Short mmCIF file of N, CA and C in Angstrom, two decimals:
data_model
loop_
_atom_site.label_atom_id
_atom_site.label_comp_id
_atom_site.label_asym_id
_atom_site.label_seq_id
_atom_site.Cartn_x
_atom_site.Cartn_y
_atom_site.Cartn_z
N UNK A 409 3.10 -9.02 -3.62
CA UNK A 409 3.37 -7.65 -3.20
C UNK A 409 4.15 -6.92 -4.30
N UNK A 410 3.72 -5.72 -4.60
CA UNK A 410 4.44 -4.92 -5.60
C UNK A 410 5.72 -4.36 -4.99
N UNK A 411 6.78 -4.36 -5.76
CA UNK A 411 8.06 -3.77 -5.31
C UNK A 411 7.89 -2.26 -5.30
N UNK A 412 8.17 -1.65 -4.16
CA UNK A 412 7.97 -0.22 -4.00
C UNK A 412 9.30 0.51 -3.87
N UNK A 413 9.31 1.76 -4.32
CA UNK A 413 10.46 2.63 -4.16
C UNK A 413 10.00 3.88 -3.40
N UNK A 414 10.72 4.20 -2.33
CA UNK A 414 10.41 5.38 -1.54
C UNK A 414 11.34 6.51 -1.92
N UNK A 415 10.79 7.73 -2.02
CA UNK A 415 11.58 8.89 -2.40
C UNK A 415 11.39 10.03 -1.41
N UNK A 416 12.51 10.59 -0.97
CA UNK A 416 12.50 11.79 -0.15
C UNK A 416 13.04 12.89 -1.05
N UNK A 417 12.12 13.68 -1.62
CA UNK A 417 12.49 14.65 -2.65
C UNK A 417 12.84 16.00 -2.05
N UNK A 418 14.08 16.42 -2.28
CA UNK A 418 14.52 17.74 -1.86
C UNK A 418 14.86 18.56 -3.10
N UNK A 419 15.29 19.79 -2.91
CA UNK A 419 15.58 20.65 -4.07
C UNK A 419 16.94 20.33 -4.70
N UNK A 420 17.83 19.65 -3.96
CA UNK A 420 19.16 19.31 -4.48
C UNK A 420 19.44 17.81 -4.49
N UNK A 421 18.73 17.06 -3.64
CA UNK A 421 18.94 15.61 -3.56
C UNK A 421 17.61 14.88 -3.43
N UNK A 422 17.64 13.62 -3.82
CA UNK A 422 16.48 12.74 -3.67
C UNK A 422 16.97 11.47 -2.97
N UNK A 423 16.48 11.25 -1.76
CA UNK A 423 16.81 10.02 -1.05
C UNK A 423 15.99 8.89 -1.66
N UNK A 424 16.63 7.73 -1.86
CA UNK A 424 15.97 6.60 -2.52
C UNK A 424 16.07 5.35 -1.66
N UNK A 425 14.93 4.67 -1.50
CA UNK A 425 14.88 3.39 -0.80
C UNK A 425 13.99 2.45 -1.61
N UNK A 426 14.23 1.15 -1.48
CA UNK A 426 13.36 0.16 -2.14
C UNK A 426 12.93 -0.89 -1.12
N UNK A 427 11.80 -1.51 -1.41
CA UNK A 427 11.32 -2.58 -0.53
C UNK A 427 11.99 -3.89 -0.90
N UNK A 428 12.02 -4.82 0.07
CA UNK A 428 12.52 -6.16 -0.24
C UNK A 428 11.45 -6.87 -1.08
N UNK A 429 11.77 -8.05 -1.58
CA UNK A 429 10.83 -8.77 -2.45
C UNK A 429 9.52 -9.13 -1.76
N UNK A 430 9.56 -9.30 -0.45
CA UNK A 430 8.34 -9.66 0.30
C UNK A 430 7.50 -8.43 0.64
N UNK A 431 8.08 -7.24 0.48
CA UNK A 431 7.35 -6.02 0.81
C UNK A 431 7.26 -5.76 2.30
N UNK A 432 8.24 -6.25 3.05
CA UNK A 432 8.22 -6.07 4.51
C UNK A 432 9.14 -4.97 4.99
N UNK A 433 10.34 -4.89 4.35
CA UNK A 433 11.32 -3.92 4.84
C UNK A 433 11.81 -2.99 3.73
N UNK A 434 12.20 -1.80 4.15
CA UNK A 434 12.74 -0.80 3.23
C UNK A 434 14.25 -0.73 3.42
N UNK A 435 14.98 -0.72 2.30
CA UNK A 435 16.43 -0.57 2.34
C UNK A 435 16.84 0.69 1.60
N UNK A 436 17.77 1.43 2.20
CA UNK A 436 18.28 2.62 1.53
C UNK A 436 19.13 2.22 0.34
N UNK A 437 18.97 2.91 -0.78
CA UNK A 437 19.72 2.60 -1.99
C UNK A 437 20.81 3.66 -2.21
N UNK A 438 20.39 4.90 -2.36
CA UNK A 438 21.36 5.97 -2.59
C UNK A 438 20.69 7.33 -2.50
N UNK A 439 21.51 8.36 -2.63
CA UNK A 439 21.00 9.72 -2.70
C UNK A 439 21.34 10.23 -4.09
N UNK A 440 20.31 10.60 -4.83
CA UNK A 440 20.49 11.08 -6.20
C UNK A 440 20.60 12.61 -6.17
N UNK A 441 21.64 13.13 -6.80
CA UNK A 441 21.82 14.58 -6.88
C UNK A 441 21.05 15.10 -8.09
N UNK A 442 20.40 16.25 -7.91
CA UNK A 442 19.69 16.88 -9.02
C UNK A 442 19.51 18.35 -8.70
N UNK A 443 19.06 19.11 -9.69
CA UNK A 443 18.79 20.53 -9.48
C UNK A 443 17.33 20.77 -9.84
N UNK A 444 16.52 21.00 -8.82
CA UNK A 444 15.10 21.25 -9.05
C UNK A 444 14.95 22.48 -9.95
N UNK A 445 14.08 22.46 -10.96
CA UNK A 445 13.15 21.40 -11.38
C UNK A 445 13.61 20.65 -12.64
N UNK A 446 14.87 20.25 -12.71
CA UNK A 446 15.38 19.53 -13.87
C UNK A 446 15.02 18.04 -13.76
N UNK A 447 13.75 17.74 -14.06
CA UNK A 447 13.24 16.37 -13.90
C UNK A 447 14.02 15.34 -14.73
N UNK A 448 14.33 15.64 -16.02
CA UNK A 448 15.10 14.64 -16.80
C UNK A 448 16.42 14.25 -16.13
N UNK A 449 17.07 15.22 -15.49
CA UNK A 449 18.32 14.95 -14.77
C UNK A 449 18.08 13.90 -13.68
N UNK A 450 17.03 14.07 -12.90
CA UNK A 450 16.71 13.13 -11.83
C UNK A 450 16.25 11.79 -12.39
N UNK A 451 15.43 11.82 -13.42
CA UNK A 451 14.86 10.59 -13.97
C UNK A 451 15.92 9.69 -14.57
N UNK A 452 17.01 10.28 -15.09
CA UNK A 452 18.08 9.48 -15.68
C UNK A 452 18.55 8.41 -14.70
N UNK A 453 18.85 8.82 -13.48
CA UNK A 453 19.35 7.87 -12.47
C UNK A 453 18.21 7.04 -11.89
N UNK A 454 17.06 7.68 -11.62
CA UNK A 454 15.93 6.96 -11.02
C UNK A 454 15.43 5.85 -11.95
N UNK A 455 15.45 6.09 -13.26
CA UNK A 455 15.03 5.06 -14.23
C UNK A 455 15.88 3.79 -14.08
N UNK A 456 17.19 3.98 -13.92
CA UNK A 456 18.10 2.84 -13.76
C UNK A 456 17.76 2.07 -12.48
N UNK A 457 17.53 2.79 -11.40
CA UNK A 457 17.20 2.15 -10.12
C UNK A 457 15.87 1.40 -10.23
N UNK A 458 14.86 2.05 -10.84
CA UNK A 458 13.54 1.41 -10.98
C UNK A 458 13.64 0.13 -11.80
N UNK A 459 14.44 0.16 -12.86
CA UNK A 459 14.60 -1.02 -13.71
C UNK A 459 15.35 -2.12 -12.96
N UNK A 460 16.43 -1.75 -12.27
CA UNK A 460 17.24 -2.71 -11.51
C UNK A 460 16.40 -3.47 -10.49
N UNK A 461 15.51 -2.77 -9.81
CA UNK A 461 14.71 -3.38 -8.74
C UNK A 461 13.29 -3.76 -9.18
N UNK A 462 12.97 -3.59 -10.45
CA UNK A 462 11.61 -3.90 -10.94
C UNK A 462 10.53 -3.21 -10.12
N UNK A 463 10.69 -1.93 -9.92
CA UNK A 463 9.77 -1.14 -9.11
C UNK A 463 8.42 -1.01 -9.81
N UNK A 464 7.33 -1.21 -9.03
CA UNK A 464 5.98 -1.12 -9.58
C UNK A 464 5.15 -0.01 -8.95
N UNK A 465 5.63 0.53 -7.84
CA UNK A 465 4.89 1.59 -7.18
C UNK A 465 5.88 2.57 -6.54
N UNK A 466 5.54 3.86 -6.59
CA UNK A 466 6.40 4.91 -6.04
C UNK A 466 5.75 5.53 -4.81
N UNK A 467 6.49 5.61 -3.74
CA UNK A 467 6.00 6.20 -2.49
C UNK A 467 6.82 7.47 -2.26
N UNK A 468 6.13 8.60 -2.34
CA UNK A 468 6.83 9.88 -2.24
C UNK A 468 6.43 10.59 -0.94
N UNK A 469 7.45 11.03 -0.22
CA UNK A 469 7.21 11.76 1.02
C UNK A 469 6.58 13.10 0.74
N UNK A 470 5.53 13.42 1.49
CA UNK A 470 4.85 14.71 1.36
C UNK A 470 5.12 15.50 2.64
N UNK A 471 6.03 16.49 2.56
CA UNK A 471 6.39 17.25 3.76
C UNK A 471 5.37 18.33 4.10
N UNK A 472 4.28 17.91 4.73
CA UNK A 472 3.25 18.87 5.13
C UNK A 472 3.78 19.74 6.27
N UNK A 473 3.14 20.88 6.44
CA UNK A 473 3.46 21.72 7.60
C UNK A 473 2.90 21.02 8.84
N UNK A 474 3.38 21.41 10.01
CA UNK A 474 2.94 20.76 11.25
C UNK A 474 1.42 20.83 11.44
N UNK A 475 0.78 21.88 10.92
CA UNK A 475 -0.68 21.99 11.06
C UNK A 475 -1.42 21.23 9.96
N UNK A 476 -0.67 20.49 9.14
CA UNK A 476 -1.30 19.66 8.11
C UNK A 476 -1.49 20.36 6.77
N UNK A 477 -1.17 21.65 6.70
CA UNK A 477 -1.34 22.38 5.44
C UNK A 477 -0.19 22.07 4.48
N UNK A 478 -0.41 22.43 3.23
CA UNK A 478 0.58 22.17 2.19
C UNK A 478 1.37 23.46 1.92
N UNK A 479 2.68 23.38 2.11
CA UNK A 479 3.55 24.53 1.86
C UNK A 479 4.33 24.36 0.57
N UNK A 480 5.30 25.25 0.32
CA UNK A 480 6.10 25.20 -0.91
C UNK A 480 6.83 23.88 -1.12
N UNK A 481 7.39 23.26 -0.08
CA UNK A 481 8.12 21.99 -0.24
C UNK A 481 7.15 20.87 -0.63
N UNK A 482 5.99 20.84 0.00
CA UNK A 482 5.00 19.81 -0.35
C UNK A 482 4.50 20.02 -1.78
N UNK A 483 4.32 21.28 -2.17
CA UNK A 483 3.90 21.56 -3.56
C UNK A 483 4.96 21.08 -4.54
N UNK A 484 6.24 21.26 -4.18
CA UNK A 484 7.33 20.80 -5.04
C UNK A 484 7.32 19.27 -5.15
N UNK A 485 7.01 18.59 -4.03
CA UNK A 485 6.92 17.12 -4.05
C UNK A 485 5.75 16.67 -4.92
N UNK A 486 4.63 17.40 -4.84
CA UNK A 486 3.47 17.06 -5.67
C UNK A 486 3.79 17.25 -7.16
N UNK A 487 4.52 18.33 -7.48
CA UNK A 487 4.91 18.58 -8.87
C UNK A 487 5.84 17.47 -9.36
N UNK A 488 6.78 17.06 -8.50
CA UNK A 488 7.71 15.97 -8.85
C UNK A 488 6.91 14.69 -9.10
N UNK A 489 5.97 14.41 -8.22
CA UNK A 489 5.14 13.19 -8.33
C UNK A 489 4.38 13.16 -9.65
N UNK A 490 3.82 14.30 -10.03
CA UNK A 490 3.06 14.39 -11.27
C UNK A 490 3.98 14.10 -12.47
N UNK A 491 5.18 14.68 -12.44
CA UNK A 491 6.14 14.48 -13.53
C UNK A 491 6.60 13.02 -13.64
N UNK A 492 6.93 12.43 -12.48
CA UNK A 492 7.45 11.05 -12.52
C UNK A 492 6.34 10.05 -12.85
N UNK A 493 5.11 10.37 -12.46
CA UNK A 493 3.97 9.51 -12.79
C UNK A 493 3.75 9.52 -14.31
N UNK A 494 3.80 10.71 -14.91
CA UNK A 494 3.67 10.81 -16.38
C UNK A 494 4.84 10.13 -17.08
N UNK A 495 6.02 10.28 -16.52
CA UNK A 495 7.24 9.72 -17.12
C UNK A 495 7.25 8.18 -17.08
N UNK A 496 6.79 7.61 -15.95
CA UNK A 496 6.90 6.15 -15.77
C UNK A 496 5.60 5.40 -15.98
N UNK A 497 4.47 6.07 -15.75
CA UNK A 497 3.18 5.38 -15.80
C UNK A 497 2.92 4.56 -14.55
N UNK A 498 3.80 4.68 -13.53
CA UNK A 498 3.63 3.92 -12.30
C UNK A 498 2.69 4.63 -11.34
N UNK A 499 2.08 3.84 -10.47
CA UNK A 499 1.23 4.39 -9.42
C UNK A 499 2.09 5.16 -8.42
N UNK A 500 1.61 6.34 -8.01
CA UNK A 500 2.32 7.16 -7.03
C UNK A 500 1.44 7.30 -5.79
N UNK A 501 2.05 7.04 -4.64
CA UNK A 501 1.35 7.17 -3.36
C UNK A 501 2.13 8.18 -2.52
N UNK A 502 1.40 9.03 -1.79
CA UNK A 502 2.06 9.98 -0.90
C UNK A 502 2.04 9.46 0.53
N UNK A 503 3.12 9.68 1.25
CA UNK A 503 3.17 9.39 2.69
C UNK A 503 3.53 10.68 3.40
N UNK A 504 2.80 10.97 4.46
CA UNK A 504 3.11 12.14 5.27
C UNK A 504 4.51 11.94 5.83
N UNK A 505 5.41 12.86 5.55
CA UNK A 505 6.79 12.68 5.99
C UNK A 505 7.19 13.70 7.06
N UNK A 506 6.21 14.30 7.72
CA UNK A 506 6.57 15.23 8.79
C UNK A 506 7.46 14.50 9.78
N UNK A 507 8.54 15.10 10.15
CA UNK A 507 9.47 14.59 11.15
C UNK A 507 10.41 13.47 10.70
N UNK A 508 10.26 12.93 9.48
CA UNK A 508 11.14 11.81 9.11
C UNK A 508 12.61 12.24 9.07
N UNK A 509 12.88 13.43 8.55
CA UNK A 509 14.28 13.87 8.48
C UNK A 509 14.82 14.09 9.89
N UNK A 510 13.99 14.64 10.77
CA UNK A 510 14.42 14.83 12.16
C UNK A 510 14.64 13.49 12.84
N UNK A 511 13.76 12.52 12.59
CA UNK A 511 13.92 11.17 13.16
C UNK A 511 15.20 10.53 12.66
N UNK A 512 15.44 10.65 11.36
CA UNK A 512 16.64 10.08 10.76
C UNK A 512 17.88 10.71 11.38
N UNK A 513 17.86 12.02 11.53
CA UNK A 513 18.99 12.74 12.12
C UNK A 513 19.24 12.26 13.55
N UNK A 514 18.16 12.12 14.32
CA UNK A 514 18.27 11.67 15.72
C UNK A 514 18.88 10.26 15.78
N UNK A 515 18.43 9.36 14.90
CA UNK A 515 18.97 8.00 14.87
C UNK A 515 20.46 8.00 14.55
N UNK A 516 20.85 8.84 13.59
CA UNK A 516 22.26 8.92 13.20
C UNK A 516 23.12 9.51 14.31
N UNK A 517 22.59 10.51 15.01
CA UNK A 517 23.31 11.10 16.14
C UNK A 517 23.46 10.06 17.24
N UNK A 518 22.37 9.34 17.53
CA UNK A 518 22.41 8.29 18.55
C UNK A 518 23.42 7.20 18.19
N UNK A 519 23.59 6.97 16.89
CA UNK A 519 24.54 5.95 16.43
C UNK A 519 25.95 6.54 16.32
N UNK A 520 26.09 7.79 16.75
CA UNK A 520 27.40 8.45 16.78
C UNK A 520 28.02 8.63 15.39
N UNK A 521 27.17 8.92 14.41
CA UNK A 521 27.65 9.15 13.05
C UNK A 521 28.10 10.61 12.95
N UNK A 522 29.25 10.83 12.34
CA UNK A 522 29.79 12.20 12.24
C UNK A 522 28.86 13.09 11.41
N UNK A 523 28.96 14.39 11.65
CA UNK A 523 28.11 15.36 10.95
C UNK A 523 28.28 15.25 9.44
N UNK A 524 29.53 15.12 8.99
CA UNK A 524 29.80 15.02 7.55
C UNK A 524 29.13 13.78 6.96
N UNK A 525 29.26 12.67 7.63
CA UNK A 525 28.66 11.41 7.17
C UNK A 525 27.13 11.48 7.23
N UNK A 526 26.59 12.12 8.28
CA UNK A 526 25.13 12.27 8.41
C UNK A 526 24.57 13.00 7.19
N UNK A 527 25.25 14.07 6.78
CA UNK A 527 24.81 14.87 5.65
C UNK A 527 24.71 14.00 4.39
N UNK A 528 25.61 13.02 4.26
CA UNK A 528 25.63 12.16 3.07
C UNK A 528 24.50 11.12 3.07
N UNK A 529 24.03 10.73 4.25
CA UNK A 529 23.05 9.62 4.29
C UNK A 529 21.66 10.01 4.79
N UNK A 530 21.49 11.25 5.24
CA UNK A 530 20.22 11.66 5.85
C UNK A 530 19.02 11.50 4.91
N UNK A 531 19.16 11.89 3.65
CA UNK A 531 18.04 11.81 2.70
C UNK A 531 17.67 10.36 2.40
N UNK A 532 18.70 9.52 2.29
CA UNK A 532 18.47 8.10 2.04
C UNK A 532 17.74 7.48 3.23
N UNK A 533 18.14 7.85 4.45
CA UNK A 533 17.48 7.33 5.65
C UNK A 533 16.04 7.82 5.74
N UNK A 534 15.81 9.07 5.38
CA UNK A 534 14.45 9.61 5.39
C UNK A 534 13.59 8.84 4.38
N UNK A 535 14.16 8.49 3.23
CA UNK A 535 13.43 7.70 2.22
C UNK A 535 13.08 6.32 2.78
N UNK A 536 14.00 5.72 3.54
CA UNK A 536 13.75 4.43 4.17
C UNK A 536 12.56 4.56 5.13
N UNK A 537 12.54 5.62 5.92
CA UNK A 537 11.46 5.81 6.90
C UNK A 537 10.11 6.05 6.22
N UNK A 538 10.12 6.81 5.14
CA UNK A 538 8.89 7.06 4.37
C UNK A 538 8.36 5.74 3.82
N UNK A 539 9.25 4.96 3.19
CA UNK A 539 8.83 3.70 2.59
C UNK A 539 8.41 2.69 3.66
N UNK A 540 9.15 2.63 4.77
CA UNK A 540 8.81 1.68 5.84
C UNK A 540 7.42 2.00 6.41
N UNK A 541 7.09 3.29 6.56
CA UNK A 541 5.75 3.69 7.04
C UNK A 541 4.68 3.16 6.11
N UNK A 542 4.93 3.30 4.80
CA UNK A 542 3.99 2.80 3.80
C UNK A 542 3.84 1.28 3.89
N UNK A 543 4.97 0.58 3.98
CA UNK A 543 4.94 -0.90 4.04
C UNK A 543 4.21 -1.36 5.30
N UNK A 544 4.49 -0.73 6.42
CA UNK A 544 3.83 -1.11 7.68
C UNK A 544 2.33 -0.91 7.57
N UNK A 545 1.91 0.20 6.98
CA UNK A 545 0.49 0.51 6.82
C UNK A 545 -0.17 -0.49 5.88
N UNK A 546 0.52 -0.83 4.79
CA UNK A 546 -0.01 -1.73 3.77
C UNK A 546 -0.11 -3.18 4.26
N UNK A 547 0.85 -3.59 5.10
CA UNK A 547 0.91 -4.99 5.56
C UNK A 547 0.09 -5.28 6.79
N UNK A 548 -0.59 -4.27 7.33
CA UNK A 548 -1.37 -4.49 8.55
C UNK A 548 -2.51 -5.44 8.30
#
């Protein structure tokens, strides 16, 4: 199984998760701060993470609109994917990420995590959910 990295790309932060060595579970790594569209700024930290975990495939959340159409955020994710694919030469896969941030928020609220703390971990949790969806689909 190829080691995968899941990314929840926002305009100010990128949630990062990686798969375990068996490719069964996704673990949150961190939230990378960046200013869209300063790709080199984001890649500086992401390169270190990819090297540390020997990442071979990138799974990027595609925030489609509820009707399935592609809006400005999804276009920004596609642009990011194109840049990181050229930068790394790694395979990039998209996962529909509709509702992942809301699911992550609901889980954190249910776990009684404070609003301030939720803000710090929400993107990382969304990345975990994006990557876990991919792993579940791939391992079926």
